[in-house]
CSV table of N, CA, C and O in Angstrom, one decimal:
chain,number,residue,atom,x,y,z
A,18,UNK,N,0.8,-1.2,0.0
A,18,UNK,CA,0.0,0.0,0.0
A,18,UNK,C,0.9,1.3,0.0
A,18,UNK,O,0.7,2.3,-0.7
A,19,UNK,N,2.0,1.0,0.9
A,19,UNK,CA,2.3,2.8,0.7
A,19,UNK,C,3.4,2.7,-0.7
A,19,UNK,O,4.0,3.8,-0.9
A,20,UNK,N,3.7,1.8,-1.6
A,20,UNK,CA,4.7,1.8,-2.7
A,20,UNK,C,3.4,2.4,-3.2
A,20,UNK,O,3.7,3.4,-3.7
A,21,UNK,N,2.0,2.2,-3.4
A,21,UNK,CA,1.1,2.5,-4.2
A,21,UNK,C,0.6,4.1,-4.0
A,21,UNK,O,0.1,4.8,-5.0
A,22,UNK,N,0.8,4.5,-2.9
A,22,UNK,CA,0.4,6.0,-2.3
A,22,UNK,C,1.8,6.9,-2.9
A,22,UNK,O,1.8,7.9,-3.7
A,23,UNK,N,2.6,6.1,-2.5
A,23,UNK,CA,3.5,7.1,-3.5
A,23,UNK,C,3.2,7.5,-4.6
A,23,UNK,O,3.1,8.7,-4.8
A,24,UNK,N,3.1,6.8,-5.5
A,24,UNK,CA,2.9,6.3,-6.8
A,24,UNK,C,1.6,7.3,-7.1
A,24,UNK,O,1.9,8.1,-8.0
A,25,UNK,N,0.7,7.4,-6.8
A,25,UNK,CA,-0.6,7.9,-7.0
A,25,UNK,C,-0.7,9.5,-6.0
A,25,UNK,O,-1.4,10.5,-6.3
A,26,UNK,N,0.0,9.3,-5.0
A,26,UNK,CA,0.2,10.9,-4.7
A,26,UNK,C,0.9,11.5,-5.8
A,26,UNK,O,0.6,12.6,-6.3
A,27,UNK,N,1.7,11.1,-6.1
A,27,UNK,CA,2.6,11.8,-7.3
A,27,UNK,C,2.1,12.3,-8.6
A,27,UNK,O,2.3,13.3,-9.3
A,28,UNK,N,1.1,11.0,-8.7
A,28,UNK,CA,0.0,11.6,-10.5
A,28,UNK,C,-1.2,12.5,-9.7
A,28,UNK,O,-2.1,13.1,-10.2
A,29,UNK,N,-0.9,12.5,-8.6
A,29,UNK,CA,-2.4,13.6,-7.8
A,29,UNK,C,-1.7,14.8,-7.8
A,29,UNK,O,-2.3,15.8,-8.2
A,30,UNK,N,-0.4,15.0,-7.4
A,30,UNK,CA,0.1,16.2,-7.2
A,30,UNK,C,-0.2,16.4,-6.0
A,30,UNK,O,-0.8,17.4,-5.7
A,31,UNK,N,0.0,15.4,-5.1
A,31,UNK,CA,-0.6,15.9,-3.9
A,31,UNK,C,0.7,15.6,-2.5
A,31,UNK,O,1.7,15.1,-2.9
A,32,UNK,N,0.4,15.9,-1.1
A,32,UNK,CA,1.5,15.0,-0.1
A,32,UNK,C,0.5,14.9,0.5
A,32,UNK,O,-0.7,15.3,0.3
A,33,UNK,N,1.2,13.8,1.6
A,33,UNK,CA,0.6,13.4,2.8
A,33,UNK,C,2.2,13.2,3.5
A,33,UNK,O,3.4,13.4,3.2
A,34,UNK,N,1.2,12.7,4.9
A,34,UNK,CA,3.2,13.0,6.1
A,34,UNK,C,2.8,12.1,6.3
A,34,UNK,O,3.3,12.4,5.2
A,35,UNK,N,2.1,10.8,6.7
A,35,UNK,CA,3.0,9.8,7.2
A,35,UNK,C,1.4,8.5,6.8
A,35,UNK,O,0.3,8.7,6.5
A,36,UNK,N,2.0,7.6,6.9
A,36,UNK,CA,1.0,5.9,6.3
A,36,UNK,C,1.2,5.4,7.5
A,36,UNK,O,2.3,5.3,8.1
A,37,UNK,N,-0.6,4.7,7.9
A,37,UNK,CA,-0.2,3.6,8.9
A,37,UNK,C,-1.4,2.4,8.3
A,37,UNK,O,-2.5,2.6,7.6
A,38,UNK,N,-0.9,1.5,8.7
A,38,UNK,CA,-1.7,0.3,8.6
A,38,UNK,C,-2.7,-0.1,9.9
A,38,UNK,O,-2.2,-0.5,10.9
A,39,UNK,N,-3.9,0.0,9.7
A,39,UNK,CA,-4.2,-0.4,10.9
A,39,UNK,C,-5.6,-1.3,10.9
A,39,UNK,O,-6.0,-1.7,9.8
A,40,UNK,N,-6.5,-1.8,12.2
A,40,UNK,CA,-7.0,-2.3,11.9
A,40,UNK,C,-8.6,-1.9,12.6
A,40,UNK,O,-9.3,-2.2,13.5
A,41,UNK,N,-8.6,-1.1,11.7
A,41,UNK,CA,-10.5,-0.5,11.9
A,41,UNK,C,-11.2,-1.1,11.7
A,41,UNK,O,-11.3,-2.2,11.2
A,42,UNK,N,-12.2,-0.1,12.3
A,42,UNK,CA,-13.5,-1.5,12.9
A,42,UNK,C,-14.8,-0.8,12.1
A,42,UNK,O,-15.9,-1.4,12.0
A,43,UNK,N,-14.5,0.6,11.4
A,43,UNK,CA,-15.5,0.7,10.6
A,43,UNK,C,-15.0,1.5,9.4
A,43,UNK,O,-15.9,2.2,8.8
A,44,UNK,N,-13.9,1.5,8.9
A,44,UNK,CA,-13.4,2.5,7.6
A,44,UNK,C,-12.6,1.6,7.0
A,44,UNK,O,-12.6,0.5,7.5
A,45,UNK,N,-11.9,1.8,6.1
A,45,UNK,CA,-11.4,0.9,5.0
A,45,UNK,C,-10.0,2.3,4.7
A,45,UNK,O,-8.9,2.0,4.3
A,46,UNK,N,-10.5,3.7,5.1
A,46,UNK,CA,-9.6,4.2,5.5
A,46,UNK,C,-9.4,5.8,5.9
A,46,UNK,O,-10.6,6.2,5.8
A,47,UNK,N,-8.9,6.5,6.1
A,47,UNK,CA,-8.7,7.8,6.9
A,47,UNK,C,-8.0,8.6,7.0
A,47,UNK,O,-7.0,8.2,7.7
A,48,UNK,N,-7.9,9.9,6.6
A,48,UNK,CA,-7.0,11.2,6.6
A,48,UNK,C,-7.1,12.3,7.5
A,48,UNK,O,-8.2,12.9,7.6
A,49,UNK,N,-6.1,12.7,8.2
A,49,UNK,CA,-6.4,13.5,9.7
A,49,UNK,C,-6.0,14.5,8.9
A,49,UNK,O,-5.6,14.4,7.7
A,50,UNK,N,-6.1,16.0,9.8
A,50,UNK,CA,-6.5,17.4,9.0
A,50,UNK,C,-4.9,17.7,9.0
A,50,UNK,O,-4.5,18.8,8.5
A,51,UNK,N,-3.8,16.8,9.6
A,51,UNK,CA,-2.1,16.7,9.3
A,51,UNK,C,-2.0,15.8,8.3
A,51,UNK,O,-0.9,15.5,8.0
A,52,UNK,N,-2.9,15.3,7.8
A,52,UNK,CA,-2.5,14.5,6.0
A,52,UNK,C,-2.1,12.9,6.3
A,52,UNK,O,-2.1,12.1,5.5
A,53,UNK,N,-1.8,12.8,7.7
A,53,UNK,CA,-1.4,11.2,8.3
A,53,UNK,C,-2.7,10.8,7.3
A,53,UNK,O,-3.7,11.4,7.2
A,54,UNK,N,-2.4,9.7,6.5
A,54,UNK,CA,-3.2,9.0,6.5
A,54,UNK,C,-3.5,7.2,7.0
A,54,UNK,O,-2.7,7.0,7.9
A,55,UNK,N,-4.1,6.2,6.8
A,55,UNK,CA,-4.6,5.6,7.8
A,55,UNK,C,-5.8,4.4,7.0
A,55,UNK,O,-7.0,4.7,6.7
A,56,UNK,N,-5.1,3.2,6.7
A,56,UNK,CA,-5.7,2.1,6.1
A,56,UNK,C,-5.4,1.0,6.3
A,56,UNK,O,-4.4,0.5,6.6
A,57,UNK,N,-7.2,0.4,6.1
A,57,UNK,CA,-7.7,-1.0,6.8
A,57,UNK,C,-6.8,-2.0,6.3
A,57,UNK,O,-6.5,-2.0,5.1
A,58,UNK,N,-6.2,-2.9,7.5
A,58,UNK,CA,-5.2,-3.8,6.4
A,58,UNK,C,-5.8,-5.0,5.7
A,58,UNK,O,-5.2,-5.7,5.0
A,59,UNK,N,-7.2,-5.1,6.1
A,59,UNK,CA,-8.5,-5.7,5.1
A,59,UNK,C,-8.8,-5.6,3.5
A,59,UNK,O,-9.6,-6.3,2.8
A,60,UNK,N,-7.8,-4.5,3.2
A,60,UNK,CA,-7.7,-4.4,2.0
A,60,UNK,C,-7.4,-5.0,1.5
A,60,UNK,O,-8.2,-5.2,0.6
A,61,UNK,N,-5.9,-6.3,1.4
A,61,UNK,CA,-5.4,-6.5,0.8
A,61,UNK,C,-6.4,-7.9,0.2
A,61,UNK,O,-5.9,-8.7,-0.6
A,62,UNK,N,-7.5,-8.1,0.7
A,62,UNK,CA,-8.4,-9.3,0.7
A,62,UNK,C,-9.1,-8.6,-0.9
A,62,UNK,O,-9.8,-9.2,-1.7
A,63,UNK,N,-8.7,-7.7,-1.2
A,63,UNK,CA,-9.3,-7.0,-2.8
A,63,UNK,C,-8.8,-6.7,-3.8
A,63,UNK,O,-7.7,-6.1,-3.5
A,64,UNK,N,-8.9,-6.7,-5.2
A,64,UNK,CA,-8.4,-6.5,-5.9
A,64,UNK,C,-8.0,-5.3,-6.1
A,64,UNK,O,-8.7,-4.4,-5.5
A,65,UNK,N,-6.6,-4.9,-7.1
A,65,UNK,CA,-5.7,-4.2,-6.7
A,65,UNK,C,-6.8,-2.4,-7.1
A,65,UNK,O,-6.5,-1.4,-6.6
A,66,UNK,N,-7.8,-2.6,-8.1
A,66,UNK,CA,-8.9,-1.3,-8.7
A,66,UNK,C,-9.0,-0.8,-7.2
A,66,UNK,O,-8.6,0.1,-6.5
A,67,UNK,N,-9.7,-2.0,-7.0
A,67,UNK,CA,-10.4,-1.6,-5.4
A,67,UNK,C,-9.5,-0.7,-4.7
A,67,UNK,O,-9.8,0.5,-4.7
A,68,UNK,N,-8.3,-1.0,-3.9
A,68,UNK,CA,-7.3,-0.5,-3.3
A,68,UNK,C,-7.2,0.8,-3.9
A,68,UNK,O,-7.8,1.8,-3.4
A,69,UNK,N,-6.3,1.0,-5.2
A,69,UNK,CA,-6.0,1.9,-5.4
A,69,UNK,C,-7.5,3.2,-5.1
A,69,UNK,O,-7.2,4.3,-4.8
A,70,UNK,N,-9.1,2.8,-5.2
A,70,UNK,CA,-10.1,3.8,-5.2
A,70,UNK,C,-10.0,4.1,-3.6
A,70,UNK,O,-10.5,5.2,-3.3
A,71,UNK,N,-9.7,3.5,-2.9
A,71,UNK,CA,-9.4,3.7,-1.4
A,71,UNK,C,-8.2,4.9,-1.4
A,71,UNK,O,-8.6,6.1,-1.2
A,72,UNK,N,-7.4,4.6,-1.7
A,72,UNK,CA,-5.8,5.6,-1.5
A,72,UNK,C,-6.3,6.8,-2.5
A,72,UNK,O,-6.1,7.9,-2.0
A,73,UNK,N,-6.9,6.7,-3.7
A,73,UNK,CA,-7.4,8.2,-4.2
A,73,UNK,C,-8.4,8.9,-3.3
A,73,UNK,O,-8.4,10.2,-3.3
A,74,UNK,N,-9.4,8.1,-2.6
A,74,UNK,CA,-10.3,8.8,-2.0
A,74,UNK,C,-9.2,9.6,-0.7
A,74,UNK,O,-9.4,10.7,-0.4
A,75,UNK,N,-8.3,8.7,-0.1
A,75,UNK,CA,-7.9,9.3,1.0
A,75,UNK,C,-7.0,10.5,1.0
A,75,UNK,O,-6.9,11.4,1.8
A,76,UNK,N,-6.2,10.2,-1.1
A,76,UNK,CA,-5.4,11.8,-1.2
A,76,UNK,C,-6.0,13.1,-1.3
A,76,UNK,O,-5.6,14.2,-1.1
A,77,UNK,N,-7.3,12.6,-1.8
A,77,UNK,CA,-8.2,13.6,-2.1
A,77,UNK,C,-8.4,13.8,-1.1
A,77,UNK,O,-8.9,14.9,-1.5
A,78,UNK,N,-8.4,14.0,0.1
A,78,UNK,CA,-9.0,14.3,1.3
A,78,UNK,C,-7.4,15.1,1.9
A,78,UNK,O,-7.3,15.6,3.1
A,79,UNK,N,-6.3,15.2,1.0
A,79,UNK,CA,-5.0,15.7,1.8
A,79,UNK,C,-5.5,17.4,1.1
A,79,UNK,O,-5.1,18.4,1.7
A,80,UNK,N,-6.3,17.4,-0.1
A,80,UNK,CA,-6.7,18.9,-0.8
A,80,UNK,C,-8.1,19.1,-0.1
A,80,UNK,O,-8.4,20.1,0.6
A,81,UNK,N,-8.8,18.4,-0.4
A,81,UNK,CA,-10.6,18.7,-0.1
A,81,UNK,C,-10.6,17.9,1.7
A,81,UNK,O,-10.5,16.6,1.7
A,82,UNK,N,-10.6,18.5,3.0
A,82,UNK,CA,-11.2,17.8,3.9
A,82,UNK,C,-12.6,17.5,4.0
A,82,UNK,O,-13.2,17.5,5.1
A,83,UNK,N,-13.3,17.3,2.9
A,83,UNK,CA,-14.6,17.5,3.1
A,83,UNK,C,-15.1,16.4,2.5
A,83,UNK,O,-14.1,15.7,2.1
A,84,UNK,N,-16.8,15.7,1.9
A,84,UNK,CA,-17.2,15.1,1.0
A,84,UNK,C,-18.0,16.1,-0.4
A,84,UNK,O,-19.0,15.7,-1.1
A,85,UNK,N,-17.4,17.1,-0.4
A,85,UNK,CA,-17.9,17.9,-1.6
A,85,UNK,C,-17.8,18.0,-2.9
A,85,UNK,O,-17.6,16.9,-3.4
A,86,UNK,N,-17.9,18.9,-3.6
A,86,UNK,CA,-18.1,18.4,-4.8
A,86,UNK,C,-16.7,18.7,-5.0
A,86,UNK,O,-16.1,17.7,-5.1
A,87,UNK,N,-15.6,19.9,-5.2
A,87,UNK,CA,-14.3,19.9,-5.7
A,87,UNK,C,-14.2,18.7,-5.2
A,87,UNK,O,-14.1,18.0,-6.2
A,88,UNK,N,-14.1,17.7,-4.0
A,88,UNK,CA,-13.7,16.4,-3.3
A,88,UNK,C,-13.6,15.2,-4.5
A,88,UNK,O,-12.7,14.6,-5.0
A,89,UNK,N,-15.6,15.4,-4.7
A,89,UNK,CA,-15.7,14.5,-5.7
A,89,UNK,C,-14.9,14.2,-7.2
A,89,UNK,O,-14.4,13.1,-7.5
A,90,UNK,N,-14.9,15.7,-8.0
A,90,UNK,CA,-14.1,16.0,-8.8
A,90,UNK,C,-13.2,15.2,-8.7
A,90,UNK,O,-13.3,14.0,-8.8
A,91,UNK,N,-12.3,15.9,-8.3
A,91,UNK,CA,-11.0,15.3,-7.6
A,91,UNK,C,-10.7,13.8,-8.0
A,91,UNK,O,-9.8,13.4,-8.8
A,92,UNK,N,-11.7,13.1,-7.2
A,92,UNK,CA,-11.5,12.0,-7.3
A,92,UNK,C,-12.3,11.3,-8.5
A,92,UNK,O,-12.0,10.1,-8.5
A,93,UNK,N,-12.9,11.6,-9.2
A,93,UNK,CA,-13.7,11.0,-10.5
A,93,UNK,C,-12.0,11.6,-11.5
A,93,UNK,O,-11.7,11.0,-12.5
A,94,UNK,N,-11.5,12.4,-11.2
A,94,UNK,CA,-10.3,13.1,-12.1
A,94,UNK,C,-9.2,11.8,-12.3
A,94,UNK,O,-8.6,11.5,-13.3
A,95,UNK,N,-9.2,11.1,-11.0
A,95,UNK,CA,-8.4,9.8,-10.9
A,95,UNK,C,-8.7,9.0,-10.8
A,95,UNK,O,-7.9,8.0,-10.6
A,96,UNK,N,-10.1,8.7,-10.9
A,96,UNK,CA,-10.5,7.4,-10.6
A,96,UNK,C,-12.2,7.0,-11.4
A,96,UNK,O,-12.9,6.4,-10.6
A,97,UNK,N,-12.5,7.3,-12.5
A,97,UNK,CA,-13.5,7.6,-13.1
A,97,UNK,C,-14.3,6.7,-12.4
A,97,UNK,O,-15.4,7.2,-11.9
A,98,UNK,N,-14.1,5.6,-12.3
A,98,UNK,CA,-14.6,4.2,-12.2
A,98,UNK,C,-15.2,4.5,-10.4
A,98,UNK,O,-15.9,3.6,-9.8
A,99,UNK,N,-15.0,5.2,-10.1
A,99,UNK,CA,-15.0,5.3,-7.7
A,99,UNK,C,-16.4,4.6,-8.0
A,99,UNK,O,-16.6,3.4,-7.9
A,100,UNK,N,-17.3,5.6,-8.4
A,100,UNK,CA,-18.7,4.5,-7.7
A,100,UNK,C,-19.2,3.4,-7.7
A,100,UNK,O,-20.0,3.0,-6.9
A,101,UNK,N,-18.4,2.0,-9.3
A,101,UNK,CA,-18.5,1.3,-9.2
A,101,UNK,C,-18.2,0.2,-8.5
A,101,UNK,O,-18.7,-0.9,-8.2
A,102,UNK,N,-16.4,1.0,-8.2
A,102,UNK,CA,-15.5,0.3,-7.3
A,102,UNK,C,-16.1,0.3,-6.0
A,102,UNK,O,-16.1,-0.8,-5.5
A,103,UNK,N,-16.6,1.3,-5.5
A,103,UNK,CA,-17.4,1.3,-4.0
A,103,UNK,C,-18.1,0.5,-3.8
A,103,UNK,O,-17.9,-0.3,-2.9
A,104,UNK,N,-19.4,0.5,-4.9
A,104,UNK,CA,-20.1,-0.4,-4.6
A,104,UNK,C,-19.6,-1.8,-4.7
A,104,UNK,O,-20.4,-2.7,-4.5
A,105,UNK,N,-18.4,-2.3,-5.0
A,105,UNK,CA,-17.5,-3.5,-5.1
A,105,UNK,C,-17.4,-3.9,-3.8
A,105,UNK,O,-17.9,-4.8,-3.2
A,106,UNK,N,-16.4,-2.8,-3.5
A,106,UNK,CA,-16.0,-3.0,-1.9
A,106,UNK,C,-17.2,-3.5,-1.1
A,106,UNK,O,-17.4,-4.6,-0.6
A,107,UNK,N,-18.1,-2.2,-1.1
A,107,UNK,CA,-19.4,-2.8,0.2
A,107,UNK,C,-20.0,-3.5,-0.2
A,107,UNK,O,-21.1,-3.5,0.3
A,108,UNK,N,-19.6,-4.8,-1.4
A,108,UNK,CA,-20.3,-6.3,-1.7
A,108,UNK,C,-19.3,-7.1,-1.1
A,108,UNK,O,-19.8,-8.2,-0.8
A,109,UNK,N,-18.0,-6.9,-1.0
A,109,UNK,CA,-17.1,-7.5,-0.5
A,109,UNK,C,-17.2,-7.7,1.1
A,109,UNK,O,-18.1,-7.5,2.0
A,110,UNK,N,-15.4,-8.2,1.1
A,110,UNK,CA,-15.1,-8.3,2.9
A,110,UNK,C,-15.2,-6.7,3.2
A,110,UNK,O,-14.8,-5.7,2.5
A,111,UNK,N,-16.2,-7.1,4.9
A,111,UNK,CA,-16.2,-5.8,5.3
A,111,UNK,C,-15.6,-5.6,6.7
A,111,UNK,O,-15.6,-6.5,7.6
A,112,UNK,N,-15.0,-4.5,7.0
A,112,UNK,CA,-14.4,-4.4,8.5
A,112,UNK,C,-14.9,-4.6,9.9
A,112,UNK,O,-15.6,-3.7,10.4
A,113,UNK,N,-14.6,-5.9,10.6
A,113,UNK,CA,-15.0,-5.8,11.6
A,113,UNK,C,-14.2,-5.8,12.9
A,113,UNK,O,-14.8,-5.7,14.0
């Protein structure tokens, strides 16, 4: 995951300060208003689309702290495919 955040912060033009792996009990994953970001290690139970719409939603959230529309933008800019991928994920494993 974080060889991939590099990778995809860089085509975002974006930072973040620091990656943790962890293991939540209701997110898949999480950006504090210092850009730490913060993902379910549940992930890896998904294919790699999936993942990657996780890590764009979370860069997006290092420019937009919000769920708004620049947010959305944003992330439809990288990830055209987010709402199908979503609904992927919440048919999939979910965090408990």
């Amino acid at each position: 995951i974080e060889k991939r955040v590099r990778e995809l912060a860089h085509q975002m033009n974006t930072r973040y300060r620091r990656i943790a792996i962890k293991g939540h009990k209701t997110r898949w994953g999480s950006c504090s208003r210092e850009k730490n970001l913060n993902f379910n290690w549940k992930l890896i139970f998904h294919p790699l689309d999936v993942i990657d719409s996780v890590i764009i939603h979370e860069l997006a959230h290092t420019v937009h702290l919000n769920h708004g529309k620049k947010f959305y933008a944003l992330v439809d800019k990288h990830c055209p495919e987010y709402k199908a991928l979503s609904k992927k994920l919440k048919a999939g494993v979910t965090p408990w």
